[in-house]
Structures are given as C-alpha cells and as structure tokens.
Amino acid sequence: MTGHALALTVADRARLSFLGDTRQGQVADLVPLSTGAVVSGTELHAATDDVPVPRRHEKARSPATLAAYAASWRRFASWCDARGGPPLPPHPGMMVSYEEGLAVYLAEAADAITDAGKPSYAAATIGAWCTAIAYYYSEAGLPNPVSSAVVTGTLEDIRGRREEGGFEPDTAVPLLAPMLARLVASIGECANGWRGHVAARRDIALLVVQYAAGLRRGELVGLSIADVSRMRDPEDRFLLVGVRANGGSPAGAEQVLVGRGIDARTCPWCALLRWLVVLAAFDRAVATVADDSVAAGQMAVQRLLRRDVSSAELHICERDWPYFRRAGAPLFRPLDRDGLPHEQALTARSVPNILKRRAAEAGFDPEVVDGLRGHSAPAGAVVQALANGANPYTVARHMRHRDVRTVMGYDRREPGSGVSTADHLGL
C-alpha cells in the first residue's frame, strides 16, 4: 500500500455532485484539522490485511466488536488501496480529501443494487462501517471524518433517496409480548420425542430470557450458568442476570433484575429452570460416568423428561434450582445430532436463526419472519415496555442504554397518548 493521498476519479467525484457548490470550503470549517503528530497510514497499515491493533480504547470494546470493526476497516482499506492511498491520510492536512473519499465510498455502496432491485447494503450495515472507520481514525488521533459536512450530507442523501424509492430502513421487526407468547406456545406444541423437548426447553429459555433481560445476542450466548441466580431477597422476587460488559470476567458483570412472569409459559424463571434441570442432569451424568459418558448423559436426560411431566401452564418457580459442578459452563449451547448439549456455547449467529425457524414453524407471516433479527427480542421489549407506560429512564437503565434518546427511538405510541405531565403539576 502506498503512502500517497487518495486519487478520486471523475466518476467518484460525480457521486458527490448532489452537494453542489455548498460543499466547497464547508468541511474545513466544520471539522478542524489536527495539528498534532499523527501516525501515517503507511506505518499503521503496511498492507490491506494488516488491521491495526487498537491501543487507547482496547478495553472498552468486546472482542466481537473489535472483530467486526476490523472486517469493516479491511473493506475500506481495500477500497482506498485501489485508489492509490492508505485508509488514513499520510498528513493531517489531507483530511478534507479523505472525508470526500469516505463520502464517495459510502455513496458507491449505497448505489449497489441486488438482482432483485433492492439495495445490496442495508442502512444499518453502512452505519456500522461508519462506526468502525470513526473508531480507527480516533485511534490514530485524527478528527472523525463521519461527522464532516460532506459525509453527513452523503448519508442524508442516501436516506432521502431510499425513502423516495420506497425502501424502508432495514430495522428489526420487534418481538412484542403477544408474539413471544405465540412463539413459546408453538415451540411447546411442536415438540416431539425427547430430543424435541430438549430443543424446545432450550429455545424457550433462550427467547424468554433475552426478552426479559433485554440482552444483545452476544450477551445472551456469553452467559454462563453462574451468571444467572436467584437474588434470595426476603420475598424471593428477582432473578439476577449477570451481563458481562464486553465479554469481560464475571467479577465485572452488571446485574440485571428479572422478575417472575404472570403467565407460566412466558415466565423467565420457569423457562430457565426447565432448561437448567436438563443441563444439570446431563452434565452430572457425563462427569460421573467414565465409560460411554455420552450414553449416560442421554439416559439421564430421558429419565428426567419422563419424570418431569408438569404442565407448561403451571408455575414451577418455587422449586429448588439444580446444583452444577461446573457453574462456569455456557448456559445456552448447541445440540448435537442426538439432541444432547455440546460443551461450548451457542454462537451469536445462532440466535436469529433459532428465532426465524421457530417463527416460521409458528406460522408467522413470511415478511415478519424475514424481518426478525438477533436484536428483535430486546427491541420488542423496549417497544412493549413503553407501550405499557414504563418510564423511559427506567427502561434505559434496564436495557443498559447510556442515552434515553436511544430508548425513545423505539416509542411507537401515538402523540398525545397516555398521561400528560400537566396532570402531575398540581394545578
């Protein structure tokens, strides 16, 4: 990769023509150029595949996030390399031309169309690229190019053209409470044989716990058995879900309180306990039987399911929780071809796949199934909580959003609905 600046072609610059003459001189006014020493693109990126190692903020990002950033950065670096320059400006004075280059990069991606005539890249994907690029520019001590006038103007133009073309933003279909109840009921009814019942218990617990605790899919699959416990308060009201920030240690986990559910079928405690007893029976048998431990685990699970014939419509919250020798083992695991749990955890990619498959089995509309994502459950929890009158600040704390405006972006209530603040002013 060379150390020269980007060489934008005539076609590249034509993509920016929508900004007209207002673009000229505007970027430098809005984004001050750095006067400090900057690591050059040649030094920091010797090759397209040589992704820089984050320095200043490496502890503030999870490994999965850094991996996603790296993939986005490699794509941008490859694009820059094709135009004769590194992904970072060799000199801070070149920031304006690199902001224009980023705008071209985003506009080019936004113009890509699939064979079906739809945008190749969703708005969320383009936004994720911007976040990654801003991160690496920050690491190099450079201003954020995404906040420049030319890039923000490009992003606004992309949104406007997609709205005119009838393309809605690629947002997840929120999984609301009635939808979750329908899913859970369908999963239970469709379970056949002991293998089907094991999978049903896992999937119900997975979806209900994610919904109740507002977990991102990475947080969900990162849970260990030890991360979930009863609070043991005098009234025994709350379940503690330890969400480990950025994949960190259990000692740094943030505790999320989850109460009991009214309906036993969607009660987080009941759903989780039904899955935990399966894991406990299997793990205990495997740990205590030296010869053919897998067969012993299978027999233990089958015996458990034959004995446990309690109706899904009855609460089992008061039962004692099982004991685990390896409490650090993953809570949610894939199942092998024999229907038995693996030792490793589910991947984050498995979460939307399970949700989509179960929704299709439940007879959901194909468009709804297609719109379900890995964060449909926490998104639906926010929408449902606000619709039920929850305080946005309380919702933000539960969902671990730093800014309440993020929560209000999920507000689907009609203007004027609910109780007016004026009713509480003592007039």
Coordinates of N, CA and C in Angstrom, one line a residue, residues 298-393:
Q298 N -27.4 -39.2 28.0 CA -28.6 -39.3 27.3 C -29.7 -40.0 28.1
M299 N -29.3 -41.1 28.8 CA -30.2 -41.8 29.7 C -30.7 -40.9 30.8
A300 N -29.8 -40.1 31.4 CA -30.2 -39.2 32.4 C -31.2 -38.1 32.0
V301 N -31.0 -37.6 30.8 CA -32.0 -36.7 30.2 C -33.3 -37.3 30.0
Q302 N -33.3 -38.5 29.4 CA -34.5 -39.2 29.1 C -35.3 -39.5 30.4
R303 N -34.6 -39.9 31.5 CA -35.2 -40.2 32.8 C -35.9 -38.9 33.3
L304 N -35.1 -37.8 33.2 CA -35.6 -36.5 33.7 C -36.9 -36.2 33.0
L305 N -37.0 -36.3 31.7 CA -38.1 -35.9 30.9 C -39.3 -36.8 31.2
R306 N -39.1 -38.1 31.5 CA -40.2 -39.0 31.8 C -40.8 -38.6 33.2
R307 N -39.9 -38.2 34.1 CA -40.4 -37.9 35.5 C -41.1 -36.5 35.5
D308 N -40.5 -35.5 34.8 CA -41.0 -34.2 34.8 C -42.1 -34.0 33.8
V309 N -43.3 -34.2 34.2 CA -44.5 -34.2 33.3 C -45.4 -33.0 33.7
S310 N -44.8 -32.0 34.4 CA -45.6 -30.8 34.8 C -46.1 -30.1 33.6
S311 N -47.3 -29.5 33.7 CA -47.8 -28.8 32.6 C -47.1 -27.4 32.4
A312 N -46.9 -27.0 31.2 CA -46.3 -25.7 30.9 C -47.1 -24.6 31.4
E313 N -48.4 -24.8 31.7 CA -49.3 -23.7 32.2 C -49.2 -23.5 33.7
L314 N -48.4 -24.4 34.3 CA -48.2 -24.2 35.8 C -46.8 -23.7 36.1
H315 N -46.8 -22.8 37.1 CA -45.5 -22.2 37.5 C -44.7 -23.3 38.3
I316 N -43.4 -23.3 38.1 CA -42.5 -24.1 38.9 C -41.4 -23.3 39.5
C317 N -41.7 -22.0 39.7 CA -40.7 -21.0 40.2 C -40.2 -21.4 41.6
E318 N -41.1 -22.0 42.4 CA -40.8 -22.3 43.8 C -39.8 -23.5 44.0
R319 N -39.6 -24.3 42.9 CA -38.7 -25.4 43.0 C -37.3 -25.0 43.2
D320 N -36.5 -25.9 43.9 CA -35.1 -25.6 44.1 C -34.4 -25.7 42.8
W321 N -33.3 -24.8 42.7 CA -32.5 -24.8 41.4 C -31.5 -25.9 41.5
P322 N -31.2 -26.5 40.4 CA -30.2 -27.7 40.5 C -28.8 -27.2 40.8
Y323 N -28.0 -28.1 41.2 CA -26.6 -27.9 41.6 C -25.7 -28.2 40.4
F324 N -24.7 -27.4 40.1 CA -23.8 -27.7 39.0 C -22.3 -27.7 39.5
R325 N -21.6 -28.7 39.1 CA -20.2 -28.8 39.4 C -19.4 -27.8 38.6
R326 N -19.8 -27.5 37.4 CA -19.1 -26.6 36.5 C -20.1 -25.4 36.3
A327 N -20.1 -24.5 37.2 CA -21.0 -23.4 37.1 C -20.6 -22.4 36.0
G328 N -19.3 -22.5 35.7 CA -18.8 -21.6 34.6 C -19.1 -22.1 33.2
A329 N -19.8 -23.2 33.1 CA -20.1 -23.7 31.7 C -21.1 -22.8 31.1
P330 N -21.1 -22.8 29.7 CA -22.1 -22.0 29.0 C -23.5 -22.4 29.3
L331 N -24.4 -21.4 29.4 CA -25.8 -21.6 29.7 C -26.6 -22.1 28.5
F332 N -26.3 -21.4 27.4 CA -27.0 -21.8 26.1 C -26.0 -22.4 25.2
R333 N -26.3 -23.7 24.8 CA -25.4 -24.5 24.0 C -26.1 -25.1 22.8
P334 N -25.3 -25.4 21.7 CA -25.9 -26.1 20.6 C -26.2 -27.5 21.0
L335 N -27.0 -28.2 20.2 CA -27.4 -29.6 20.5 C -26.8 -30.4 19.3
D336 N -26.3 -31.6 19.7 CA -25.7 -32.4 18.6 C -26.8 -33.2 17.9
R337 N -26.4 -34.1 17.0 CA -27.4 -34.8 16.2 C -28.3 -35.7 17.1
D338 N -27.8 -36.1 18.2 CA -28.5 -36.9 19.2 C -29.4 -36.1 20.1
G339 N -29.4 -34.8 20.0 CA -30.2 -33.9 20.8 C -29.6 -33.6 22.2
L340 N -28.3 -33.8 22.3 CA -27.6 -33.6 23.6 C -26.8 -32.3 23.5
P341 N -26.6 -31.6 24.7 CA -25.9 -30.3 24.7 C -24.4 -30.5 24.4
H342 N -23.8 -29.6 23.7 CA -22.4 -29.5 23.5 C -21.8 -28.9 24.7
E343 N -20.4 -28.9 24.8 CA -19.8 -28.2 25.9 C -19.6 -26.7 25.6
Q344 N -19.5 -26.3 24.4 CA -19.2 -24.9 24.1 C -20.6 -24.2 24.0
A345 N -20.5 -22.9 23.9 CA -21.7 -22.0 23.8 C -22.2 -21.9 22.4
L346 N -23.4 -21.5 22.3 CA -24.0 -21.1 21.0 C -23.3 -19.9 20.5
T347 N -23.2 -19.8 19.2 CA -22.7 -18.6 18.5 C -23.8 -17.5 18.5
A348 N -23.3 -16.3 18.4 CA -24.3 -15.2 18.3 C -25.2 -15.3 17.1
R349 N -24.6 -15.9 16.0 CA -25.3 -16.0 14.8 C -26.5 -17.0 14.9
S350 N -26.4 -17.9 15.9 CA -27.5 -18.9 16.1 C -28.8 -18.3 16.6
V351 N -28.6 -17.1 17.3 CA -29.8 -16.5 17.9 C -30.9 -16.2 16.9
P352 N -30.6 -15.3 15.8 CA -31.6 -15.0 14.8 C -32.0 -16.3 14.1
N353 N -31.1 -17.2 13.9 CA -31.5 -18.4 13.1 C -32.6 -19.2 13.9
I354 N -32.4 -19.3 15.2 CA -33.4 -20.0 16.0 C -34.7 -19.3 16.0
L355 N -34.6 -18.0 16.2 CA -35.9 -17.2 16.2 C -36.6 -17.3 14.9
K356 N -35.9 -17.2 13.8 CA -36.6 -17.2 12.5 C -37.2 -18.6 12.2
R357 N -36.5 -19.7 12.6 CA -37.0 -21.0 12.4 C -38.3 -21.3 13.2
R358 N -38.2 -20.9 14.5 CA -39.4 -21.0 15.3 C -40.5 -20.2 14.9
A359 N -40.3 -19.0 14.4 CA -41.4 -18.1 14.0 C -42.0 -18.7 12.7
A360 N -41.2 -19.3 11.8 CA -41.8 -19.9 10.7 C -42.7 -21.1 11.0
E361 N -42.2 -21.9 12.0 CA -43.0 -23.0 12.5 C -44.3 -22.6 13.1
A362 N -44.2 -21.4 13.8 CA -45.5 -20.9 14.4 C -46.4 -20.3 13.4
G363 N -46.1 -20.2 12.2 CA -47.0 -19.7 11.2 C -47.0 -18.2 11.0
F364 N -45.9 -17.5 11.5 CA -45.8 -16.1 11.3 C -45.7 -15.7 9.8
D365 N -46.2 -14.5 9.5 CA -46.2 -14.1 8.1 C -44.7 -14.1 7.6
P366 N -44.5 -14.5 6.4 CA -43.1 -14.6 5.9 C -42.4 -13.3 5.9
E367 N -43.1 -12.2 5.7 CA -42.4 -10.9 5.8 C -41.9 -10.6 7.2
V368 N -42.7 -11.0 8.2 CA -42.3 -10.8 9.6 C -41.1 -11.7 9.9
V369 N -41.2 -12.9 9.5 CA -40.0 -13.9 9.7 C -38.8 -13.3 9.1
D370 N -38.9 -12.8 7.9 CA -37.7 -12.2 7.2 C -37.1 -11.0 7.9
G371 N -38.0 -10.3 8.6 CA -37.6 -9.1 9.3 C -37.1 -9.3 10.7
L372 N -37.1 -10.5 11.2 CA -36.6 -10.8 12.6 C -35.1 -10.8 12.6
R373 N -34.6 -10.3 13.6 CA -33.1 -10.2 13.7 C -32.7 -10.7 15.1
G374 N -31.4 -10.7 15.3 CA -30.9 -11.1 16.6 C -31.2 -10.2 17.7
H375 N -31.6 -8.9 17.4 CA -32.0 -8.0 18.5 C -33.5 -7.7 18.4
S376 N -34.3 -8.6 17.8 CA -35.7 -8.4 17.8 C -36.3 -8.5 19.2
A377 N -35.8 -9.4 20.0 CA -36.4 -9.6 21.3 C -36.1 -8.4 22.2
P378 N -34.9 -7.9 22.4 CA -34.7 -6.7 23.2 C -35.4 -5.4 22.6
A379 N -35.4 -5.3 21.3 CA -36.1 -4.2 20.7 C -37.6 -4.3 21.0
G380 N -38.2 -5.5 20.9 CA -39.6 -5.6 21.2 C -39.9 -5.4 22.7
A381 N -38.9 -5.7 23.6 CA -39.1 -5.4 25.0 C -39.2 -3.9 25.3
V382 N -38.4 -3.2 24.6 CA -38.4 -1.7 24.7 C -39.8 -1.2 24.2
V383 N -40.2 -1.6 23.0 CA -41.4 -1.1 22.5 C -42.6 -1.5 23.4
Q384 N -42.6 -2.7 23.9 CA -43.7 -3.2 24.7 C -43.7 -2.5 26.1
A385 N -42.5 -2.2 26.7 CA -42.5 -1.5 27.9 C -43.0 -0.1 27.8
L386 N -42.6 0.6 26.8 CA -43.1 2.0 26.6 C -44.6 2.0 26.3
A387 N -45.1 1.0 25.5 CA -46.5 1.0 25.2 C -47.3 0.7 26.5
N388 N -46.7 0.0 27.4 CA -47.4 -0.3 28.7 C -47.2 0.7 29.7
G389 N -46.6 1.9 29.4 CA -46.5 3.0 30.3 C -45.3 3.1 31.1
A390 N -44.2 2.3 30.8 CA -43.0 2.3 31.6 C -42.3 3.6 31.4
N391 N -41.6 4.0 32.5 CA -40.8 5.3 32.4 C -39.6 5.0 31.5
P392 N -39.4 5.9 30.5 CA -38.2 5.7 29.6 C -36.9 5.6 30.3
Y393 N -36.7 6.4 31.3 CA -35.4 6.3 32.0 C -35.2 5.0 32.7

